[in-house]
Short mmCIF file of C-alpha atoms and ligand atoms in Angstrom, two decimals:
data_model
loop_
_atom_site.label_atom_id
_atom_site.label_comp_id
_atom_site.label_asym_id
_atom_site.label_seq_id
_atom_site.Cartn_x
_atom_site.Cartn_y
_atom_site.Cartn_z
CA UNK J 4 0.00 0.00 0.00
CA UNK J 5 1.31 3.43 -0.96
CA UNK J 6 1.41 6.08 1.75
CA UNK J 7 2.11 9.81 1.57
CA UNK J 8 3.68 11.41 4.63
CA UNK J 9 4.30 15.10 5.22
CA UNK J 10 7.91 15.48 6.23
CA UNK J 11 10.36 18.11 7.42
CA UNK J 12 13.27 16.30 5.76
CA UNK J 13 14.20 14.07 2.87
CA UNK J 14 14.53 10.71 4.61
CA UNK J 15 12.61 8.39 6.88
CA UNK J 16 14.47 9.69 9.95
CA UNK J 17 13.01 13.18 9.46
CA UNK J 18 10.03 14.11 11.57
CA UNK J 19 6.51 14.27 10.23
CA UNK J 20 5.66 17.86 9.29
CA UNK J 21 2.66 18.89 11.36
CA UNK J 22 1.35 21.03 8.49
CA UNK J 23 -0.13 19.64 5.29
CA UNK J 24 -0.34 22.48 2.74
CA UNK J 25 2.92 24.04 3.86
CA UNK J 26 4.81 20.86 4.61
CA UNK J 27 8.43 20.97 3.44
CA UNK J 28 8.42 17.59 1.69
CA UNK J 29 6.11 14.75 0.85
CA UNK J 30 7.51 11.27 1.28
CA UNK J 31 5.79 8.51 -0.64
CA UNK J 32 6.54 5.17 0.94
CA UNK J 33 5.23 1.64 0.73
CA UNK J 34 3.90 0.08 3.91
CA UNK J 35 6.30 -2.81 3.39
CA UNK J 36 9.96 -2.59 2.44
CA UNK J 37 12.33 0.36 2.60
CA UNK J 38 11.64 2.01 -0.72
CA UNK J 39 10.47 5.60 -0.76
CA UNK J 40 10.34 8.71 -2.93
CA UNK J 41 10.64 12.34 -1.89
CA UNK J 42 8.92 15.27 -3.55
CA UNK J 43 9.56 18.83 -2.48
CA UNK J 44 6.30 20.65 -1.78
CA UNK J 45 6.22 23.52 -4.25
CA UNK J 46 2.90 24.65 -2.74
CA UNK J 47 4.57 25.53 0.57
CA UNK J 48 5.35 29.05 -0.62
CA UNK J 49 1.98 29.73 -2.27
CA UNK J 50 0.55 33.03 -1.14
CA UNK J 51 -2.81 31.40 -0.62
CA UNK J 52 -4.56 28.10 -1.20
CA UNK J 53 -1.44 26.09 -0.33
CA UNK J 54 -3.56 23.22 0.98
CA UNK J 55 -5.45 22.92 -2.28
CA UNK J 56 -2.34 23.00 -4.45
CA UNK J 57 -0.54 20.56 -2.15
CA UNK J 58 -3.49 18.19 -2.38
CA UNK J 59 -3.05 18.17 -6.15
CA UNK J 60 0.67 17.39 -5.86
CA UNK J 61 -0.11 14.53 -3.49
CA UNK J 62 -3.03 13.17 -5.52
CA UNK J 63 -0.97 13.09 -8.71
CA UNK J 64 1.10 10.36 -7.04
CA UNK J 65 -2.04 8.37 -6.27
CA UNK J 66 -1.36 7.37 -2.66
CA UNK J 67 -4.00 5.37 -0.85
CA UNK J 68 -3.56 7.19 2.43
CA UNK J 69 -2.00 10.40 3.73
CA UNK J 70 -0.32 10.79 7.12
CA UNK J 71 0.16 14.30 8.49
CA UNK J 72 -0.11 16.37 11.66
CA UNK J 73 -2.98 18.71 10.94
CA UNK J 74 -5.31 19.31 8.04
CA UNK J 75 -6.91 22.64 7.10
CA UNK J 76 -10.47 23.03 5.83
CA UNK J 77 -9.67 23.41 2.11
CA UNK J 78 -7.18 20.55 1.93
CA UNK J 79 -9.53 18.32 3.91
CA UNK J 80 -12.44 19.04 1.51
CA UNK J 81 -10.29 18.06 -1.42
CA UNK J 82 -8.65 14.94 0.02
CA UNK J 83 -11.74 13.58 1.71
CA UNK J 84 -13.92 14.25 -1.36
CA UNK J 85 -11.36 12.42 -3.45
CA UNK J 86 -11.80 9.43 -1.15
CA UNK J 87 -8.26 9.49 0.22
CA UNK J 88 -7.95 8.37 3.81
CA UNK J 89 -6.03 10.74 6.04
CA UNK J 90 -4.40 9.79 9.33
CA UNK J 91 -2.98 11.95 12.08
CA UNK J 92 0.45 11.42 13.57
CA UNK J 93 1.25 13.44 16.68
CA UNK J 94 5.01 13.65 16.44
CA UNK J 95 8.08 11.56 15.72
CA UNK J 96 9.78 10.38 12.59
CA UNK J 97 8.36 9.33 9.26
CA UNK J 98 9.62 5.78 9.94
CA UNK J 99 7.76 5.67 13.26
CA UNK J 100 4.62 6.98 11.59
CA UNK J 101 4.73 4.16 9.04
CA UNK J 102 5.19 1.62 11.83
CA UNK J 103 2.28 3.08 13.77
CA UNK J 104 0.16 2.99 10.64
CA UNK J 105 1.00 -0.67 10.14
CA UNK J 106 0.01 -1.41 13.75
CA UNK J 107 -3.27 0.34 13.07
CA UNK J 108 -2.93 2.81 15.92
CA UNK J 109 -3.17 6.09 13.96
CA UNK J 110 -6.31 8.15 14.25
CA UNK J 111 -8.21 8.75 11.04
CA UNK J 112 -9.00 12.40 10.21
CA UNK J 113 -12.53 12.86 8.94
CA UNK J 114 -12.71 16.65 9.03
CA UNK J 115 -10.36 19.63 9.24
CA UNK J 116 -8.32 19.60 12.45
CA UNK J 117 -7.38 23.28 12.26
CA UNK J 118 -8.82 26.45 10.78
CA UNK J 119 -7.57 28.05 7.59
CA UNK J 120 -4.07 29.58 7.48
CA UNK J 121 -2.81 27.32 10.28
CA UNK J 122 0.49 26.56 8.60
CA UNK J 123 0.89 30.08 7.24
CA UNK J 124 1.48 31.59 10.66
CA UNK J 125 -1.45 33.92 11.25
CA UNK J 126 -4.03 35.41 8.94
CA UNK J 127 -7.73 35.12 8.94
CA UNK J 128 -10.06 32.52 7.57
CA UNK J 129 -13.28 33.25 5.80
CA UNK J 130 -16.36 31.32 4.87
CA UNK J 131 -18.13 30.80 1.60
CA UNK J 132 -17.36 28.10 -0.85
CA UNK J 133 -19.19 26.11 -3.44
CA UNK J 134 -18.95 22.50 -4.37
CA UNK J 135 -20.09 22.05 -7.92
CA UNK J 136 -20.49 18.33 -8.12
CA UNK J 137 -21.87 16.78 -11.25
CA UNK J 138 -22.70 13.38 -12.66
CA UNK Y 80 -6.23 67.67 -11.85
CA UNK Y 81 -3.36 67.08 -9.44
CA UNK Y 82 -3.57 63.89 -7.41
CA UNK Y 83 -1.93 63.75 -4.00
CA UNK Y 84 -1.84 60.58 -1.91
CA UNK Y 85 -1.48 60.80 1.85
CA UNK Y 86 0.15 57.56 2.94
CA UNK Y 87 2.20 56.00 5.71
CA UNK Y 88 3.58 52.63 6.55
CA UNK Y 89 2.40 52.56 10.12
CA UNK Y 90 -1.24 53.05 11.09
CA UNK Y 91 -2.37 55.91 13.27
CA UNK Y 92 0.33 58.36 12.21
CA UNK Y 93 -2.13 61.06 11.17
CA UNK Y 94 -2.95 60.43 7.51
CA UNK Y 95 -6.58 61.37 7.92
CA UNK Y 96 -5.66 64.50 9.87
CA UNK Y 97 -3.35 65.64 7.09
CA UNK Y 98 -5.75 64.62 4.31
CA UNK Y 99 -8.69 66.49 5.84
CA UNK Y 100 -6.63 69.58 6.74
CA UNK Y 101 -5.09 69.73 3.28
CA UNK Y 102 -8.44 69.23 1.52
CA UNK Y 103 -10.11 71.96 3.55
CA UNK Y 104 -7.29 74.41 3.07
CA UNK Y 105 -7.18 73.79 -0.68
CA UNK Y 106 -10.95 74.06 -1.00
CA UNK Y 107 -10.75 77.72 0.01
CA UNK Y 108 -9.25 78.43 -3.41
CA UNK Y 109 -9.80 75.32 -5.53
CA UNK Y 110 -12.28 72.58 -6.29
CA UNK Y 111 -11.22 69.57 -4.24
CA UNK Y 112 -12.23 65.94 -4.18
CA UNK Y 113 -11.22 63.95 -1.12
CA UNK Y 114 -11.14 60.16 -1.56
CA UNK Y 115 -10.99 58.08 1.57
CA UNK Y 116 -9.31 54.95 0.21
CA UNK Y 117 -9.12 53.20 3.58
CA UNK Y 118 -12.10 51.11 2.61
CA UNK Y 119 -11.73 48.71 5.51
CA UNK Y 120 -12.13 51.48 8.01
CA UNK Y 121 -13.03 54.80 6.40
CA UNK Y 122 -13.06 57.72 8.80
CA UNK Y 123 -12.72 61.01 6.91
CA UNK Y 124 -16.51 61.48 6.91
CA UNK Y 125 -16.53 61.66 10.70
CA UNK Y 126 -14.99 65.11 10.43
CA UNK Y 127 -17.76 66.57 8.28
CA UNK Y 128 -21.21 67.45 9.52
CA UNK Y 129 -22.81 66.54 6.18
CA UNK Y 130 -21.91 62.89 5.87
CA UNK Y 131 -22.02 61.45 2.33
CA UNK Y 132 -24.91 59.25 1.32
CA UNK Y 133 -24.82 55.75 -0.10
CA UNK Y 134 -24.67 55.73 -3.86
CA UNK Y 135 -23.97 52.30 -5.27
CA UNK Y 136 -23.00 48.74 -4.53
CA UNK Y 137 -19.68 47.52 -5.89
CA UNK Y 138 -19.57 44.00 -7.31
CA UNK Y 139 -16.72 41.87 -8.60
CA UNK Y 140 -16.60 39.01 -11.09
CA UNK Y 141 -17.40 35.68 -9.53
CA UNK Y 142 -17.26 32.56 -11.68
CA UNK Y 143 -20.47 30.61 -12.05
CA UNK Y 144 -19.98 27.03 -13.13
CA UNK Y 145 -22.51 25.18 -15.23
CA UNK Y 146 -22.02 21.59 -14.09
CA UNK Y 147 -23.93 20.30 -17.12
CA UNK Y 148 -21.39 21.82 -19.50
CA UNK Y 149 -18.24 21.15 -17.45
CA UNK Y 150 -16.41 18.01 -18.54
CA UNK Y 151 -13.76 18.23 -15.82
CA UNK Y 152 -10.88 18.90 -18.21
CA UNK Y 153 -8.98 20.76 -15.49
CA UNK Y 154 -7.92 23.75 -17.60
CA UNK Y 155 -9.42 26.27 -15.17
CA UNK Y 156 -7.50 24.78 -12.26
CA UNK Y 157 -4.23 25.03 -14.18
CA UNK Y 158 -4.73 28.68 -14.99
CA UNK Y 159 -5.96 29.82 -11.58
CA UNK Y 160 -3.00 31.49 -9.91
CA UNK Y 161 -4.90 31.65 -6.64
CA UNK Y 162 -5.68 27.96 -6.14
CA UNK Y 163 -9.45 28.48 -5.99
CA UNK Y 164 -10.41 25.60 -8.22
CA UNK Y 165 -9.93 21.91 -7.84
CA UNK Y 166 -11.08 19.56 -10.56
CA UNK Y 167 -11.66 15.88 -9.86
CA UNK Y 168 -12.69 13.09 -12.16
CA UNK Y 169 -16.37 13.81 -11.70
CA UNK Y 170 -16.63 17.22 -10.11
CA UNK Y 171 -15.22 20.68 -9.74
CA UNK Y 172 -14.68 22.25 -6.35
CA UNK Y 173 -14.59 26.02 -6.04
CA UNK Y 174 -13.09 27.79 -3.04
CA UNK Y 175 -14.77 31.14 -3.49
CA UNK Y 176 -13.08 32.95 -0.62
CA UNK Y 177 -9.76 32.67 -2.47
CA UNK Y 178 -11.02 34.11 -5.79
CA UNK Y 179 -9.38 37.30 -7.04
CA UNK Y 180 -11.87 37.85 -9.87
CA UNK Y 181 -9.22 37.69 -12.59
CA UNK Y 182 -11.56 35.89 -15.05
CA UNK Y 183 -8.76 33.55 -16.12
CA UNK Y 184 -10.92 30.47 -15.62
CA UNK Y 185 -13.70 31.90 -17.77
CA UNK Y 186 -11.24 32.75 -20.54
CA UNK Y 187 -9.72 29.30 -20.80
CA UNK Y 188 -12.74 27.07 -20.31
CA UNK Y 189 -13.15 25.25 -23.64
CA UNK Y 190 -16.71 24.22 -22.78
CA UNK Y 191 -18.00 27.68 -21.98
CA UNK Y 192 -19.03 26.25 -18.62
CA UNK Y 193 -17.96 29.31 -16.65
CA UNK Y 194 -20.19 32.32 -16.91
CA UNK Y 195 -20.18 35.86 -15.65
CA UNK Y 196 -21.41 35.85 -12.07
CA UNK Y 197 -20.98 38.70 -9.65
CA UNK Y 198 -20.65 39.20 -5.96
CA UNK Y 199 -21.06 42.40 -3.91
CA UNK Y 200 -17.93 43.44 -2.02
CA UNK Y 201 -18.90 46.83 -0.61
CA UNK Y 202 -20.65 50.14 -1.05
CA UNK Y 203 -19.70 53.56 -2.33
CA UNK Y 204 -20.68 56.78 -0.62
CA UNK Y 205 -20.19 60.29 -1.89
CA UNK Y 206 -21.53 63.82 -1.81
CA UNK Y 207 -20.52 67.39 -1.48
CA UNK Y 208 -19.58 67.97 2.15
CA UNK Y 209 -18.49 71.59 2.09
CA UNK Y 210 -18.22 74.39 -0.42
CA UNK Y 211 -15.77 73.24 -3.14
CA UNK Y 212 -15.19 69.96 -1.33
CA UNK Y 213 -16.57 66.61 -2.37
CA UNK Y 214 -15.93 63.48 -0.32
CA UNK Y 215 -15.97 59.91 -1.66
CA UNK Y 216 -15.48 56.83 0.41
CA UNK Y 217 -16.19 53.14 0.23
CA UNK Y 218 -17.01 50.60 2.89
CA UNK Y 219 -15.94 47.01 2.41
CA UNK Y 220 -18.40 44.27 3.35
CA UNK Y 221 -17.63 42.30 6.51
CA UNK Y 222 -15.71 39.13 5.68
CA UNK Y 223 -14.16 40.40 2.44
CA UNK Y 224 -10.42 39.89 2.10
CA UNK Y 225 -9.49 42.26 -0.70
CA UNK Y 226 -9.73 46.03 -0.51
CA UNK Y 227 -8.35 46.78 -3.97
CA UNK Y 228 -11.56 46.38 -6.04
CA UNK Y 229 -13.19 49.13 -4.00
CA UNK Y 230 -10.18 51.43 -4.24
CA UNK Y 231 -10.05 50.85 -7.99
CA UNK Y 232 -13.70 51.79 -8.23
CA UNK Y 233 -13.23 54.94 -6.13
CA UNK Y 234 -10.41 56.06 -8.40
CA UNK Y 235 -12.31 55.13 -11.56
CA UNK Y 236 -15.26 57.27 -10.49
CA UNK Y 237 -12.99 60.27 -10.10
CA UNK Y 238 -13.94 62.40 -13.06
CA UNK Y 239 -12.31 65.62 -14.05
CA UNK Y 240 -13.82 68.80 -12.73
CA UNK Y 241 -11.76 69.08 -9.57
CA UNK Y 242 -8.44 70.91 -9.36
CA UNK Y 243 -7.06 68.65 -6.68
CA UNK Y 244 -7.81 65.09 -5.65
CA UNK Y 245 -6.57 64.04 -2.22
CA UNK Y 246 -6.35 60.29 -1.56
CA UNK Y 247 -6.33 59.21 2.07
CA UNK Y 248 -4.46 55.90 1.80
CA UNK Y 249 -5.00 52.80 3.93
CA UNK Y 250 -2.14 52.15 6.36
CA UNK Y 251 0.59 49.67 5.52
CA UNK Y 252 2.60 49.18 2.37
CA UNK Y 253 0.78 46.31 0.69
CA UNK Y 254 -1.68 46.12 -2.23
CA UNK Y 255 -4.32 48.58 -0.93
CA UNK Y 256 -1.70 51.28 -0.30
CA UNK Y 257 0.02 50.64 -3.64
CA UNK Y 258 -3.34 50.75 -5.43
CA UNK Y 259 -4.04 54.13 -3.83
CA UNK Y 260 -0.67 55.73 -4.52
CA UNK Y 261 -0.23 54.41 -8.09
CA UNK Y 262 -0.73 57.11 -10.67
CA UNK Y 263 -0.63 60.01 -8.20
CA UNK Y 264 1.42 63.13 -8.91
CA UNK Y 265 2.76 63.24 -5.40
CA UNK Y 266 2.71 61.29 -2.15
CA UNK Y 267 2.91 62.71 1.34
CA UNK Y 268 4.26 60.17 3.80
CA UNK Y 269 3.08 60.90 7.31
CA UNK Y 270 5.46 59.47 9.88
CA UNK Y 271 5.92 59.36 13.61
CA UNK Y 272 9.40 59.86 15.08
CA UNK Y 273 9.51 56.49 16.85
CA UNK Y 274 11.42 53.26 16.08
CA UNK Y 275 8.16 51.72 14.81
CA UNK Y 276 7.49 54.82 12.79
CA UNK Y 277 10.82 54.81 10.99
CA UNK Y 278 10.70 51.07 10.36
CA UNK Y 279 7.37 51.32 8.53
CA UNK Y 280 8.28 54.60 6.84
CA UNK Y 281 11.26 52.94 5.18
CA UNK Y 282 9.03 50.27 3.66
CA UNK Y 283 6.43 52.80 2.53
CA UNK Y 284 9.10 55.00 0.92
CA UNK Y 285 10.39 51.98 -0.99
CA UNK Y 286 6.94 51.17 -2.36
CA UNK Y 287 6.29 54.76 -3.37
CA UNK Y 288 9.65 54.93 -5.12
CA UNK Y 289 8.91 51.72 -7.01
CA UNK Y 290 5.63 53.20 -8.16
CA UNK Y 291 7.55 56.18 -9.50
CA UNK Y 292 5.66 58.71 -7.40
CA UNK Y 293 7.71 61.55 -5.89
CA UNK Y 294 7.24 61.99 -2.17
CA UNK Y 295 7.91 64.13 0.87
CA UNK Y 296 7.59 63.48 4.58
CA UNK Y 297 5.38 65.10 7.19
CA UNK Y 298 6.49 64.31 10.73
CA UNK Y 299 3.57 64.09 13.09
CA UNK Y 300 3.83 64.39 16.88
CA UNK Y 301 7.18 65.97 16.24
CA UNK Y 302 9.36 66.84 19.18
CA UNK Y 303 12.87 66.00 20.16
CA UNK Y 304 13.21 62.58 18.57
CA UNK Y 305 12.86 63.70 14.94
CA UNK Y 306 16.48 62.69 14.37
CA UNK Y 307 15.70 59.15 13.28
CA UNK Y 308 13.42 60.42 10.52
CA UNK Y 309 15.72 63.30 9.58
CA UNK Y 310 18.66 60.94 9.06
CA UNK Y 311 16.66 58.64 6.84
CA UNK Y 312 15.24 61.54 4.83
CA UNK Y 313 18.71 63.00 4.27
CA UNK Y 314 20.07 59.63 3.20
CA UNK Y 315 17.27 59.06 0.69
CA UNK Y 316 17.10 62.71 -0.37
CA UNK Y 317 13.45 63.01 0.59
CA UNK Y 318 12.35 66.41 1.82
CA UNK Y 319 10.72 66.94 5.20
CA UNK Y 320 7.72 69.07 4.31
CA UNK Y 321 6.34 69.90 7.71
CA UNK Y 322 6.60 69.03 11.38
CA UNK Y 323 3.29 68.79 13.20
CA UNK Y 324 4.03 69.33 16.89
CA UNK Y 325 2.38 67.24 19.54
CA UNK Y 326 -0.60 69.25 20.72
CA UNK Y 327 -2.98 68.23 23.44
CA UNK Y 328 -5.43 70.87 22.35
CA UNK Y 329 -5.49 69.54 18.78
CA UNK Y 330 -6.02 66.00 20.07
CA UNK Y 331 -8.97 67.17 22.18
CA UNK Y 332 -10.64 68.67 19.13
CA UNK Y 333 -9.86 65.56 17.10
CA UNK Y 334 -11.43 63.27 19.68
CA UNK Y 335 -14.65 65.26 19.26
CA UNK Y 336 -14.56 64.82 15.48
CA UNK Y 337 -13.20 68.29 14.77
CA UNK Y 338 -10.16 68.97 12.60
CA UNK Y 339 -9.22 72.64 12.56
CA UNK Y 340 -7.52 73.16 9.24
CA UNK Y 341 -5.74 76.31 10.37
CA UNK Y 342 -4.28 74.82 13.51
CA UNK Y 343 -0.85 74.25 12.00
CA UNK Y 344 -0.34 77.14 9.57
CA UNK Y 345 1.76 76.56 6.49
CA UNK Y 346 1.06 72.82 6.07
CA UNK Y 347 -0.81 73.01 2.76
CA UNK Y 348 1.49 75.67 1.31
CA UNK Y 349 4.55 73.56 2.00
CA UNK Y 350 3.07 70.44 0.42
CA UNK Y 351 1.77 72.21 -2.69
CA UNK Y 352 4.95 74.18 -3.17
CA UNK Y 353 7.03 71.02 -3.02
CA UNK Y 354 4.72 69.15 -5.36
CA UNK Y 355 4.83 71.92 -7.93
CA UNK Y 356 8.60 72.16 -7.64
CA UNK Y 357 9.00 68.49 -8.62
S1 SF4 F 51 -11.63 34.34 -11.53
FE1 SF4 F 51 -9.40 34.03 -11.43
S2 SF4 F 51 -9.03 33.79 -9.25
FE2 SF4 F 51 -11.22 33.48 -9.51
S3 SF4 F 51 -11.44 31.26 -9.79
FE3 SF4 F 51 -11.24 32.16 -11.84
S4 SF4 F 51 -9.05 31.99 -12.31
FE4 SF4 F 51 -9.26 31.74 -10.10
S1 SF4 F 52 -12.11 24.51 -17.77
FE1 SF4 F 52 -14.33 24.42 -17.96
S2 SF4 F 52 -14.75 22.31 -18.59
FE2 SF4 F 52 -12.65 22.36 -17.85
S3 SF4 F 52 -12.84 21.78 -15.68
FE3 SF4 F 52 -12.89 24.01 -15.74
S4 SF4 F 52 -15.09 24.51 -15.87
FE4 SF4 F 52 -14.89 22.35 -16.38
#
């Protein structure tokens, strides 16, 4: 199974980034074996909508689950609507997070855990959005 | 028509005081239009007994998506610089609070699925408030994030017919301030002689320079510590136009909504003289 983990560094020893949209890196790793791939998060510096752009970067790699610290409202709408399971990891390394996932002890996130602009360091969130679903 | 912006980096340095004093003084000889561009918190009208009346609602472009026509090609998401759109296999998600009304999505949609919607962002107020003096201001709706559409509209509505237009800028040195100052003939930077004051003044002066607008400095609550501003002004070759002394009496009037335009004689003359010299 392919996992995506938000990470502060480029290897499995790095700690899980507690932000999603503004995470430094995304590590894509299999639940078994040692193989992994690192992608730098180009959305981290977006002036706005980082969560939405980051969700696209992650979804392009087609992971089955995402492991992160916190999830904002926009990123959570996108990921959860896309049917991707998201799990929360409190702290510790990417390696530990994978092990915890395999043991089945990680909590599943089913809605945003923080308000907008959490990872951006201040700012204000606002309401109003539309979901144009079709078919 | 000469356009003068009254700006500052830091808030509360006395922009409105200078803007209202200058407008009143000029209106004794000329036709003046005062634009309060601080649309998040307009306050010039407080100092006039005839407050302007509401004139029109300002709306911005807001994409409307026809889900029947949309085939989820994803083009709109690619073009949106502001990450407002997310296209999935079977649906399109729109995060309206992030939209900057650039119309990019509408332009690129090959299906014609995005049509011209609109959304109100605030209201415009204006009327003649004194002889030869017309005041315009806008009030942004609660919850809006962007002030610039309203400032644009205020400036667009400014027709000829006045000799001077005075723009009371929003504080700071970001988009709303830049939008206000852009295209002006002159900018007056009102600064306070404090470490905070000089820090923000430096940023504001940089923005104004980038916009190609000549500027001068008015020091407010001047007294003793002007050195930090003087040094900076000398270094950057920006003229100090006037020093408004700290005055308890003036503050008392101000707190009652009264700005006496003649309280600090010479202010308008100095600003106009400098502007005409440049
Ligand atoms: S109008 Fe511009 S900012 Fe708004 S959704 Fe369309 S492309 Fe994005
Ligand atoms: S560009 Fe038009 S057709 Fe393509 S996803 Fe956007 S709205 Fe749908």
